[in-house]
XYZ file of C-alpha atoms in Angstrom:
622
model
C -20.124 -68.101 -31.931
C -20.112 -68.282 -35.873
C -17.122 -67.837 -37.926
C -18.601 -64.583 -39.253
C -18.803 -63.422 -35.601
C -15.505 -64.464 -34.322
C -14.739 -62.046 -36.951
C -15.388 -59.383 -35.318
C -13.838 -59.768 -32.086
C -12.079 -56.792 -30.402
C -8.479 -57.559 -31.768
C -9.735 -58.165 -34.966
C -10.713 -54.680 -34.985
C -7.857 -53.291 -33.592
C -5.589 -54.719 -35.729
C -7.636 -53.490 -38.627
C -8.490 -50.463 -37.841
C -7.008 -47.166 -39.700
C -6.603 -44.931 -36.634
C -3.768 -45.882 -33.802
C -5.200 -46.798 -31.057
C -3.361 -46.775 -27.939
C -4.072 -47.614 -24.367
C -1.993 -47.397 -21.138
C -2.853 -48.602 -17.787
C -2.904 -46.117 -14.509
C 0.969 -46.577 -14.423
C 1.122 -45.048 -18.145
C 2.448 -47.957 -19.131
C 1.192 -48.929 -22.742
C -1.039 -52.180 -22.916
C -2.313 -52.022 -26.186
C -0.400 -50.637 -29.819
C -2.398 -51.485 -32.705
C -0.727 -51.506 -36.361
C -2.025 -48.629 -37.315
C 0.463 -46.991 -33.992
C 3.148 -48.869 -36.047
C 2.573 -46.990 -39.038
C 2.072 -44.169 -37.759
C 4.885 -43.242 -35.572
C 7.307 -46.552 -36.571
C 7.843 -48.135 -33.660
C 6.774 -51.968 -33.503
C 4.106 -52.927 -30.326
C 6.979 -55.274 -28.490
C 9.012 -52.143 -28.533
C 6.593 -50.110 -26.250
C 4.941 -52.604 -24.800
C 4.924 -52.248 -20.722
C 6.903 -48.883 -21.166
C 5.600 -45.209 -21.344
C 4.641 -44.105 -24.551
C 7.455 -42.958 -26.336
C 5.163 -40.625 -28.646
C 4.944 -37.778 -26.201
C 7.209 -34.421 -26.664
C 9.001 -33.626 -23.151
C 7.031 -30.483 -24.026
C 3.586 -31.350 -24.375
C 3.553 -33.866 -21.521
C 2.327 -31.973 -18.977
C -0.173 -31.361 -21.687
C -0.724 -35.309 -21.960
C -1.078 -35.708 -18.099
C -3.885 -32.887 -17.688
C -5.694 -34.548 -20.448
C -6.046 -37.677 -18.479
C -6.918 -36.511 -15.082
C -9.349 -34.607 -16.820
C -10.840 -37.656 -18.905
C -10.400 -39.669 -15.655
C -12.816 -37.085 -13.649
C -14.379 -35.713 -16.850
C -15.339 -38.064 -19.588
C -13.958 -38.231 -23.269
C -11.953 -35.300 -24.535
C -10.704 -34.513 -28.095
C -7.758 -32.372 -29.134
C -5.840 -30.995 -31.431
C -1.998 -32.159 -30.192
C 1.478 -33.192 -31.663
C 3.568 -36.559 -31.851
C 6.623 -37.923 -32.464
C 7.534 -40.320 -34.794
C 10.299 -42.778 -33.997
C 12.538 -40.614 -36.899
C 11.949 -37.458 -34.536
C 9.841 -36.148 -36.806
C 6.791 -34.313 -35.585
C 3.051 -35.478 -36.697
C -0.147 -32.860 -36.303
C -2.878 -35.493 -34.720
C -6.227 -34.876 -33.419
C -6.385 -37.191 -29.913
C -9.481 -38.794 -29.072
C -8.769 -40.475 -25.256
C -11.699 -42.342 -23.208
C -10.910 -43.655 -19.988
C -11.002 -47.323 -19.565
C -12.714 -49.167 -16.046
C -12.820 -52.336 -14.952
C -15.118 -54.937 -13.559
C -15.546 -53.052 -10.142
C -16.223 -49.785 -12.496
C -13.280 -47.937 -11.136
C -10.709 -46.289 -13.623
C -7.990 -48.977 -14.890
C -6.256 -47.048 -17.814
C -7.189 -44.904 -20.641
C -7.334 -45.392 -24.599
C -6.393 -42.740 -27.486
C -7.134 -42.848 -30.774
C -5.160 -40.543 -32.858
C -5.172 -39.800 -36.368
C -3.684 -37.319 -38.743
C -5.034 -33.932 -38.870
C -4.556 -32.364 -42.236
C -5.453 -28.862 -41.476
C -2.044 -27.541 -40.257
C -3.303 -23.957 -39.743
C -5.643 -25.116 -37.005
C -3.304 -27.229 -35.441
C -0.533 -24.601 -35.420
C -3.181 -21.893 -34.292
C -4.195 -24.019 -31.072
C -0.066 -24.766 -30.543
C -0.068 -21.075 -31.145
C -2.126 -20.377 -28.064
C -0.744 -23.346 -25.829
C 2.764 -21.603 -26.544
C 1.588 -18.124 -25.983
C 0.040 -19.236 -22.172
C 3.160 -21.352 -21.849
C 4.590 -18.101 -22.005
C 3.002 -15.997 -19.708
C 3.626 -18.979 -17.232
C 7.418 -18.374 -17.980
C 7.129 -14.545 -17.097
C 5.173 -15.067 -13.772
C 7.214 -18.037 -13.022
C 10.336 -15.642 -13.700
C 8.822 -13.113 -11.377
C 8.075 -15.710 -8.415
C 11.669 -16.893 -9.396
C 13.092 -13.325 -8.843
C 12.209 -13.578 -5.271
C 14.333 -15.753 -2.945
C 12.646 -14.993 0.508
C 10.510 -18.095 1.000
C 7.073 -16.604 2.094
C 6.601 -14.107 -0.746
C 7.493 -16.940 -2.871
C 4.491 -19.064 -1.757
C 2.417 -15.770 -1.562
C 3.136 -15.417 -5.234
C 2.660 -18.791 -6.088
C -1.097 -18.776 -4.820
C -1.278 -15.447 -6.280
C -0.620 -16.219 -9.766
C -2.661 -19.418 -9.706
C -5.826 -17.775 -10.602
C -4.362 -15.671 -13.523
C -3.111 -18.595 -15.048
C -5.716 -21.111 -14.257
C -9.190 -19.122 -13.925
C -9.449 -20.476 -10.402
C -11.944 -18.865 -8.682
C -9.631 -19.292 -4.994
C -6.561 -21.619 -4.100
C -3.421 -22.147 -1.903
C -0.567 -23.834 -1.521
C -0.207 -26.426 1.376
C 3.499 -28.052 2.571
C 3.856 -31.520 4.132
C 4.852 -31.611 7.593
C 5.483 -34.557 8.682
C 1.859 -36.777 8.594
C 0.333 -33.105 8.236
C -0.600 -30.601 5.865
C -0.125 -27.293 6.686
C -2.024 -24.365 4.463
C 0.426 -21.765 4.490
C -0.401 -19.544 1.398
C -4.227 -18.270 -0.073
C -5.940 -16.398 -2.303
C -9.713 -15.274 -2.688
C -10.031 -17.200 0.504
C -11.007 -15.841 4.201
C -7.209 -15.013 5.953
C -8.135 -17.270 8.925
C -7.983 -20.209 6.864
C -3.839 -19.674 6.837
C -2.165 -22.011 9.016
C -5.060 -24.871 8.750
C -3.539 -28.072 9.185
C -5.302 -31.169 8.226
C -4.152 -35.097 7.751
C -2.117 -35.751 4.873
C -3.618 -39.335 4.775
C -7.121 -38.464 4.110
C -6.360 -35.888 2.408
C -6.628 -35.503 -1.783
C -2.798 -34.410 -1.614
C -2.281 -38.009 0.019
C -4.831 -39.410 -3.189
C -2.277 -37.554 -5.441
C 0.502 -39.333 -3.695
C -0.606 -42.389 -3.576
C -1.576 -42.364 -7.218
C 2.263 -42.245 -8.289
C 0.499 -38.996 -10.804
C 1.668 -35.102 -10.642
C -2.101 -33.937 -11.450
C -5.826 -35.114 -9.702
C -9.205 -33.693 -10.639
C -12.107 -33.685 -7.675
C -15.413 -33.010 -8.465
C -18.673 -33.010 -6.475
C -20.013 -34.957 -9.238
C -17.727 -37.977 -7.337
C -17.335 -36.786 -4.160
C -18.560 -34.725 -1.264
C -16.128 -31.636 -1.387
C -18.068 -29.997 2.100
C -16.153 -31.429 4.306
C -12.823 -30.011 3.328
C -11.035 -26.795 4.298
C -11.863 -25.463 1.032
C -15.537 -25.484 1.773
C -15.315 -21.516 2.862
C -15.237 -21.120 -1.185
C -19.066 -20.910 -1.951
C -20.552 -22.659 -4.703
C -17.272 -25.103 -4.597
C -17.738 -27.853 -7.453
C -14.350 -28.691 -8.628
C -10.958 -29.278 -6.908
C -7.458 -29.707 -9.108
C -4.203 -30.270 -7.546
C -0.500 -30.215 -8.414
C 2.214 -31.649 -6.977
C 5.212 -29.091 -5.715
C 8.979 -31.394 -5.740
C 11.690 -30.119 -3.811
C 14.840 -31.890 -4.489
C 13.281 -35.215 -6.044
C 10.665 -35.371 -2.721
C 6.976 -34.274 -2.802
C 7.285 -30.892 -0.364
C 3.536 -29.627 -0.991
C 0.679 -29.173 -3.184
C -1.064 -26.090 -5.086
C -4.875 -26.490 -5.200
C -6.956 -24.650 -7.392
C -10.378 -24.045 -6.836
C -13.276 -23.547 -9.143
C -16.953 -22.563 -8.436
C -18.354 -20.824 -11.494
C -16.513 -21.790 -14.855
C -16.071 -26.096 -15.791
C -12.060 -26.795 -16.173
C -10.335 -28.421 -18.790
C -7.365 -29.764 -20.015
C -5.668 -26.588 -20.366
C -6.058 -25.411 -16.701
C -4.962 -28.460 -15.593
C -1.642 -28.564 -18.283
C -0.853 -25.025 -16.492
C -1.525 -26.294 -12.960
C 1.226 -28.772 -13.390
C 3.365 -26.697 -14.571
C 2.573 -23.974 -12.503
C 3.307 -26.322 -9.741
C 6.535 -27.862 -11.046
C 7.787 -24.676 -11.199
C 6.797 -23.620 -7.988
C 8.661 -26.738 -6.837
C 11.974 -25.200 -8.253
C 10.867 -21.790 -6.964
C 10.983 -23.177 -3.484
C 14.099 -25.127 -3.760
C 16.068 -21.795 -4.708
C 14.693 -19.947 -1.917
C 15.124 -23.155 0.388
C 18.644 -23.316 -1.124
C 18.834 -19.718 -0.558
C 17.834 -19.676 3.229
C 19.982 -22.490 3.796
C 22.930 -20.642 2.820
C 22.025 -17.720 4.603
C 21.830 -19.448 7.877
C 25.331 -21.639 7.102
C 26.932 -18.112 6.693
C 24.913 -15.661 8.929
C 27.922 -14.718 10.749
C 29.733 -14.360 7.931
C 27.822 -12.242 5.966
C 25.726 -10.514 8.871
C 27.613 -7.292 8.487
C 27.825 -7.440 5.072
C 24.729 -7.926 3.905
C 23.328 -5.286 6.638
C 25.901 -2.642 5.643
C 24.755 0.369 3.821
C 27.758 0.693 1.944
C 28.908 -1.355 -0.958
C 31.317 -4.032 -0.625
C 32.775 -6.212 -3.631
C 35.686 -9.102 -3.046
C 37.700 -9.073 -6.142
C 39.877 -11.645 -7.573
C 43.344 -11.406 -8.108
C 42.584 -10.446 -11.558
C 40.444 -7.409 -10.609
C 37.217 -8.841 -11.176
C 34.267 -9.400 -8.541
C 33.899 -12.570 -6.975
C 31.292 -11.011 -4.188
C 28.752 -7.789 -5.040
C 26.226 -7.241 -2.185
C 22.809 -5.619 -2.226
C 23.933 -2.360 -1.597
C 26.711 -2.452 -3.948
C 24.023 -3.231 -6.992
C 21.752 -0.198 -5.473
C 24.865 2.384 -5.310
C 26.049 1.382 -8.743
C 22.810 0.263 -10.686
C 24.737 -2.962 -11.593
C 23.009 -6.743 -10.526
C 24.642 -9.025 -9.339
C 25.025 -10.963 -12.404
C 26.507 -8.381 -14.340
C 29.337 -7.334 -12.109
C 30.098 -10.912 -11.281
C 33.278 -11.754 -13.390
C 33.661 -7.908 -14.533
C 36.232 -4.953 -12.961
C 33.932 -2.667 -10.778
C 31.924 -0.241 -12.740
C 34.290 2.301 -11.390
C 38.458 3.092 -10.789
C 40.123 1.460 -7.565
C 42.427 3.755 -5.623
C 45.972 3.117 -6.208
C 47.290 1.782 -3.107
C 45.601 -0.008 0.191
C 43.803 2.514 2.416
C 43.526 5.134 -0.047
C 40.593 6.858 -0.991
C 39.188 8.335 -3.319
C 36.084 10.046 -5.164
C 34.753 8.831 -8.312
C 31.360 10.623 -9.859
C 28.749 7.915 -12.032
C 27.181 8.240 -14.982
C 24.163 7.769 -12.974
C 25.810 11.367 -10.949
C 26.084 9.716 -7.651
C 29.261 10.465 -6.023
C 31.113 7.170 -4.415
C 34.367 6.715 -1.931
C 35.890 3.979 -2.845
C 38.426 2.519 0.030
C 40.290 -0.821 -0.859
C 41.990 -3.027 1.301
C 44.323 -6.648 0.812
C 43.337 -10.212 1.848
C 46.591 -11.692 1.623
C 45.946 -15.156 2.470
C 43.725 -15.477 -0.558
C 45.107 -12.456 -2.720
C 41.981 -10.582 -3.269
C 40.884 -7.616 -2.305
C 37.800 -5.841 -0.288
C 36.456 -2.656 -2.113
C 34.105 -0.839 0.394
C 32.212 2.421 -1.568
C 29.704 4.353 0.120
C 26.857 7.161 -1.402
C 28.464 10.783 -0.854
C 26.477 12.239 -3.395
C 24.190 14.388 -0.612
C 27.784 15.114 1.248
C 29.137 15.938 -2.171
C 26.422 18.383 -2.958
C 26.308 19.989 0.988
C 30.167 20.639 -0.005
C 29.469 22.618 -2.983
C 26.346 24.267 -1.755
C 28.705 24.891 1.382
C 31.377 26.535 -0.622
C 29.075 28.786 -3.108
C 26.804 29.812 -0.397
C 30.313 30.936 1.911
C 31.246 32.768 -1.356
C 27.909 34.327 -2.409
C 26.784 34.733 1.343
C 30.123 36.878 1.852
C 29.951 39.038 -0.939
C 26.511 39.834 -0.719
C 26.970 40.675 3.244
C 30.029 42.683 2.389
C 29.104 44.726 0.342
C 26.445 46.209 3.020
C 28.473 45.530 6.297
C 31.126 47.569 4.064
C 28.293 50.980 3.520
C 26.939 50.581 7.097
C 30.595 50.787 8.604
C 31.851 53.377 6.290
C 29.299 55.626 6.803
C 29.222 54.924 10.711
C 33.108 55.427 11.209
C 32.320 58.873 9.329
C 30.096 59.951 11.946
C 32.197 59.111 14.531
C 34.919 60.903 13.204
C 33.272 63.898 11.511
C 30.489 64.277 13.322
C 30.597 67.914 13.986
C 32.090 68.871 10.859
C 29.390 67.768 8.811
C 25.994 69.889 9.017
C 22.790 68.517 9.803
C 21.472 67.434 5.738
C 24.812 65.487 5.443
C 23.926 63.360 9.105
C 20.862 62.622 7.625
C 22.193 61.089 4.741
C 24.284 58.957 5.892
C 22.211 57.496 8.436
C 19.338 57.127 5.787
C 21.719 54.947 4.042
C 22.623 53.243 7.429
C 19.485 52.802 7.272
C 19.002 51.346 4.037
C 21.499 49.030 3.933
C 21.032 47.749 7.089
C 17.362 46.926 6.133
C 18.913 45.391 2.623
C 21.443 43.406 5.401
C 18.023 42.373 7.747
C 16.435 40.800 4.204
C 19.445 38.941 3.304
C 19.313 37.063 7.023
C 15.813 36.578 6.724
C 16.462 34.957 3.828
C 19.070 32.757 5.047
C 17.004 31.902 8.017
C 13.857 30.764 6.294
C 16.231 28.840 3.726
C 17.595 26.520 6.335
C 14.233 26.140 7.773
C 13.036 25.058 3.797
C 15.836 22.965 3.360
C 15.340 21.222 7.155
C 11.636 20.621 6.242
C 10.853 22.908 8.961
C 8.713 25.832 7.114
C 5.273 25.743 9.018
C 2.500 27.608 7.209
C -1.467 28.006 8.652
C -4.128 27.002 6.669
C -6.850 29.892 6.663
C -9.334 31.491 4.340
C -8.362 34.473 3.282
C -8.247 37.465 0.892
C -6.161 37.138 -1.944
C -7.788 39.791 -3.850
C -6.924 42.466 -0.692
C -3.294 40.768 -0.235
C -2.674 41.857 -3.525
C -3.466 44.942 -3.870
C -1.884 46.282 -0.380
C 1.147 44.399 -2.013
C 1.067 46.583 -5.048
C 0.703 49.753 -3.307
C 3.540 48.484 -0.987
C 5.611 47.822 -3.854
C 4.749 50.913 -6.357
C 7.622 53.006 -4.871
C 10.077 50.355 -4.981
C 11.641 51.232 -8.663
C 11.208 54.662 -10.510
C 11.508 52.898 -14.126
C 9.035 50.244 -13.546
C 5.331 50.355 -14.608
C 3.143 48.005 -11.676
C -0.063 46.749 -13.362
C -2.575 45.443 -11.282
C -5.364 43.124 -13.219
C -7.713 41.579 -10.895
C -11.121 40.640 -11.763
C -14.115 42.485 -9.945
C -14.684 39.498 -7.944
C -11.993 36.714 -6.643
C -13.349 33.732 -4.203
C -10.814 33.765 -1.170
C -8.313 31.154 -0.919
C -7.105 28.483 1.560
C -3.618 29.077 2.955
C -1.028 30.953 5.293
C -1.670 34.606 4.417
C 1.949 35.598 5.580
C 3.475 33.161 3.725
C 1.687 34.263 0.593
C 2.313 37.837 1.142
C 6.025 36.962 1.136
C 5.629 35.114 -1.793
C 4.240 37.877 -3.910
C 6.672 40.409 -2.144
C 9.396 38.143 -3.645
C 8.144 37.842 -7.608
C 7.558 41.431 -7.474
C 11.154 41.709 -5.890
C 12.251 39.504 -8.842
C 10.690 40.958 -11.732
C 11.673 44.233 -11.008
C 15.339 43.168 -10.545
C 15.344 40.832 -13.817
C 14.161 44.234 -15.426
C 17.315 46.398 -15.780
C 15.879 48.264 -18.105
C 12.314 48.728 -16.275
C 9.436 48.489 -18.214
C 5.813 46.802 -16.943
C 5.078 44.517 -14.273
C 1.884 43.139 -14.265
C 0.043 41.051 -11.561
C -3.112 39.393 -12.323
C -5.615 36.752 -10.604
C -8.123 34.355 -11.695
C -10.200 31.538 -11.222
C -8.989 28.336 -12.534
C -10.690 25.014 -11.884
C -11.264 24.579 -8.160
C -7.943 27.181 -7.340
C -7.018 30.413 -7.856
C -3.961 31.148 -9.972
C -1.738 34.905 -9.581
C 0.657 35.445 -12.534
C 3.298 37.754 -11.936
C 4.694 38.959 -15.071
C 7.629 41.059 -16.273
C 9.145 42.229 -19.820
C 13.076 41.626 -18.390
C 15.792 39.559 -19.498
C 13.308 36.098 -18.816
C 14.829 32.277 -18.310
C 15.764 30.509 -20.210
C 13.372 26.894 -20.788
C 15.586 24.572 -19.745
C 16.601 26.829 -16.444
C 12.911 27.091 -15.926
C 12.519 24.249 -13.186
C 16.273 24.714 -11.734
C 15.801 28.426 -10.797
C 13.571 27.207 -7.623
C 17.109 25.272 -6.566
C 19.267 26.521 -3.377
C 21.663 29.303 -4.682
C 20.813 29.157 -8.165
C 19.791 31.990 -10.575
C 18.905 31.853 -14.133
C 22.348 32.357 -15.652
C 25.770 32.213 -14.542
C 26.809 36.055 -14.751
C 23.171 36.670 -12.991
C 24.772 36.425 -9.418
C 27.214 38.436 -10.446
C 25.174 41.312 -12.331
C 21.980 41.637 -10.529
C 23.464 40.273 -7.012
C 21.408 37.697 -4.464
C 22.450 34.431 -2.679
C 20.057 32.562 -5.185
C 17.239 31.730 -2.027
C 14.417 33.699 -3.115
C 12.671 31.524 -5.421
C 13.726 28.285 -3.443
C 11.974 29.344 -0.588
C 8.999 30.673 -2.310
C 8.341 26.967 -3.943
C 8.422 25.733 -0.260
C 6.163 28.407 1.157
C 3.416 27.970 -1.510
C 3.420 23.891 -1.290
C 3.560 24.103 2.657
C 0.040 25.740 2.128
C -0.879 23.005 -0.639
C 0.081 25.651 -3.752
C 2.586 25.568 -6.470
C 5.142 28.006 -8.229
C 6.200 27.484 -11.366
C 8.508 29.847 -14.045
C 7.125 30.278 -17.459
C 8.439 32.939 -20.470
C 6.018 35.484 -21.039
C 5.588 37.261 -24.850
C 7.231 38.801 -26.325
C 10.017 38.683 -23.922
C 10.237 38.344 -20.123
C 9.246 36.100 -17.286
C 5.651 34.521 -16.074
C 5.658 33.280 -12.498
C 2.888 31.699 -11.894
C 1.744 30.811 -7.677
C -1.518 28.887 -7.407
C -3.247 28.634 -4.626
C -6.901 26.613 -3.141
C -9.757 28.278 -3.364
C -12.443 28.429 -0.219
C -15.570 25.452 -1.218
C -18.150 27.446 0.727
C -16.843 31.259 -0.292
C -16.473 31.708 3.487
C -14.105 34.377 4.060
C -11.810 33.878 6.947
C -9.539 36.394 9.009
C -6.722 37.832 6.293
């Protein structure tokens, strides 16, 4: 060899060339730092030499390892990345990395060559998109994170792989003992759960055995149709990460492609994906662990319905279980270290009531642990027992005085007869057994009513489901109801032809009975009440409509309540046990309808029942 030639020998270059170059061997160990590394990130080639590079941000170095496996199993690869410099600063580079074989042509190492990148923007713009992935991975690892049961968190695992990834299928596969075990899938056939396979032979065992965190498979290598993964069709390219548990390799997250090539990026997320899958299933192992170390002990309490907080001597909560965070709306972590969101009765074995913001009623009992000093705080959901109590108490009250006042004519007018009978000639009989009569019928309604609200409020209403027709129902309802007030104007505006309607034909004449019974009551001074039909979409819709003292918008929707009329003095004025229009709602969706209170213009009330219509027109029995 000349002078001249010897020249140009590969050191020679090295050491004179502008870009650092620098090469690690399969442990990542660095085997070549070239003066231009010195300069550019200060630290001198002894100093590195037979370590890991020390250029790598903790950040970006699951980053670095994807880029490997993938120039390993891929060829060259250029990117846009970031470095440190031995001052900490931070150094936009653009990474050109080769892998490196040796005699026998199988992979030995890899080399970079990096040099500056002067166009920040870009760089910043591709860090921009690394961090905004990087961040989705953080919300779906948050969400497998939120879940402590082990299987959903493996299910979710696999599940999120091919968001993240653009894996066409994958799963995640646990080590037992010489075995693996395929124990979660997605966008693969459900009969491949439970597969078992040898970890030796396996690529998980490659992975192992290869010390790295990442491996890249393709056909272009290998024959992939032997594998489990072979039910994937089209199958070209396998990548795996490794899942730690507690500093030991517990299992492996494949990803599978078979239409798009994968790069760097899908790999960076794998290994992420699957690091954080390995601290996913440590809390949940952690978790179970617990759970079976104190079943006994927390059996009841984690199976009770009601609350139950330990407190410390100070007042706050040591203990909040799962039924205590439902009742109250407060996690776990924020009543931890905090009084209960609610007061403590004064003494042991007292209870008491307390009303949320959230208007859920709790009892609250409290009882001593002396040997520690805290104290147990059981609460349990009385809201619905609450709520029966009042109901309880204003239907007693509104029941009696509306059955009083009846029971009151009927036996006045009956203890007349008896006594007076013969003194009182025949016209004055009559009267007072028409208003027997009368009241007794007004006294029949009000325990119809009663009786068909208990069966609303059990669930128990039953209504057929029948063509019928409306348009007839209606008018024999008008007629029926012309007499009933002397001051009231009934309007009837139907159109010349109505389809019929699917439903319970009883229940629907005693929902018309009742808005007719309504708007002539809610019109003291009378006035008209109109009653139309129509065709609207693929129902029929009946407006009942009055010019009386209406409701009020935000009353609109609590009107159809048990025992509740439009305004307080309403009860009290126009009289009722407040029933009517609760079991009317009931009655018209127990035939697949609707009710609903509107105001109608000028002034008044708009009630407003529809119903199906019939497809086919056919007109069933009414």
């Amino acid at each position: 060899m000349s002078p001249e030639s010897a020249a140009f020998n590969a050191d020679a270059v090295l050491a004179s060339a502008a870009d650092a170059v620098v090469a690690v061997d399969v442990e990542l160990r660095v085997v070549m730092w070239n003066p231009a590394a010195e300069r550019m990130f200060g630290w001198r080639a002894e100093e590195v030499t037979g370590g890991p590079a020390p250029i790598v941000p903790d950040e970006l170095m699951a980053e670095h390892h994807a880029v490997l496996e993938r120039v390993r199993a891929g060829g060259p690869l250029s990117i846009l990345s970031r470095r440190l410099r031995r001052d900490g600063a931070v150094v936009d580079v653009r990474i050109d990395t080769s892998c490196l074989t040796g005699p026998d042509g199988r992979p030995c190492g890899w080399v970079s060559v990096l040099h500056p990148h002067q166009d920040a923007g870009t760089v910043q713009s591709h860090m921009a998109e690394r961090a905004r992935l990087v961040r989705r991975l953080t919300d779906v690892v948050a969400d497998i994170n939120a879940d402590l049961d082990l299987s959903a968190v493996l299910d979710r695992i696999a599940h999120s792989l091919t968001e993240l990834t653009g894996a066409d299928a994958g799963g995640f596969v646990l080590i037992e003992d010489d075995q693996l075990r395929l124990v979660s899938l997605t966008q693969l056939s459900d009969h491949l759960r439970g597969y078992t396979a040898p970890l030796e032979s396996s690529l998980f065992g490659e992975l192992l055995r290869s010390g790295k965190s990442v491996l890249l498979a393709t056909d272009d290598t290998r024959s992939l149709g032997d594998l489990i993964w072979a039910d994937l069709e089209g199958l070209h390219t396998i990548a795996l990460g490794v899942s730690n548990v507690q500093g030991r390799p517990y299992g492996a997250l494949y990803a599978l492609y078979s239409r798009r090539k994968v790069g760097h990026l899908e790999l960076e997320l794998l290994e992420l994906l699957a690091a954080h899958a390995g601290v996913a299933l440590g809390n949940a192992m952690a978790y179970q662990e617990m759970v079976r170390q104190r079943a006994h002990e927390h059996a009841v309490v984690d199976a009770s319905a009601d609350g139950i907080a330990v407190l410390d001597p100070a007042g706050r909560v040591r203990k909040w279980n799962r039924a205590a965070a439902e009742l109250t709306g407060c996690g776990f972590g924020d009543a931890v270290g905090h009084p209960p969101p609610f007061p403590l009765p004064a003494r042991p074995g007292e209870r008491i009531k307390h009303r949320l913001e959230s208007g859920r009623w709790l009892e609250v009992l409290m009882a001593d642990i002396p040997e520690t000093d805290e104290r147990v705080v059981d609460f349990r959901d009385v809201t619905q027992a609450k709520a029966l109590e009042e109901e309880k108490d204003l239907f007693l009250a509104t029941a009696g005085h509306e059955l009083r006042t009846p029971i009151t004519v009927v036996q006045g007018f009956a203890n007349t007869l008896v006594r007076r009978w013969k003194e009182l000639d025949d016209d004055a009989r009559r009267s007072a057994v028409g208003t027997i009569a009368e009241r007794s019928t007004k006294l029949a309604h009000l325990v119809e009513n009663l009786l068909l609200g208990s069966l609303a409020g059990n669930g128990q209403l039953r209504s057929a489901n029948v063509p019928f027709d409306l348009r007839r129902l209606l008018r024999e309802s008008a007629v029926a109801f012309q007499p009933a007030s002397r001051t009231h104007l009934l309007r009837l505006d139907l159109p010349e032809e109505l389809p019929p309607v699917t439903g319970d034909p009883v229940s629907t004449d005693v929902i018309v009975g009742q808005l007719l019974e309504n708007a002539f009551k809610y019109s003291p001074d009378g006035g008209a009440v109109t009653v139309r039909a129509g065709v609207e979409g693929t129902g029929v819709v009946v407006t009942v409509e009055d010019e009386g003292i209406g409701i009020p918008p935000e009353d609109r929707e609590r009107v159809f309540d048990r025992f509740v009329q439009g305004e307080t003095g309403d009860r009290r004025r126009f009289g009722g046990i407040g029933l009517g229009l609760y079991i009317v709602r009931r009655l018209a969706r127990a035939q697949g309808g609707e009710v609903t209170a509107h105001g109608n213009e000028p002034r008044g009330t708009r009630m407003r029942l529809t119903l199906r219509s019939v497809p086919d027109g056919a007109l069933g029995p009414a």
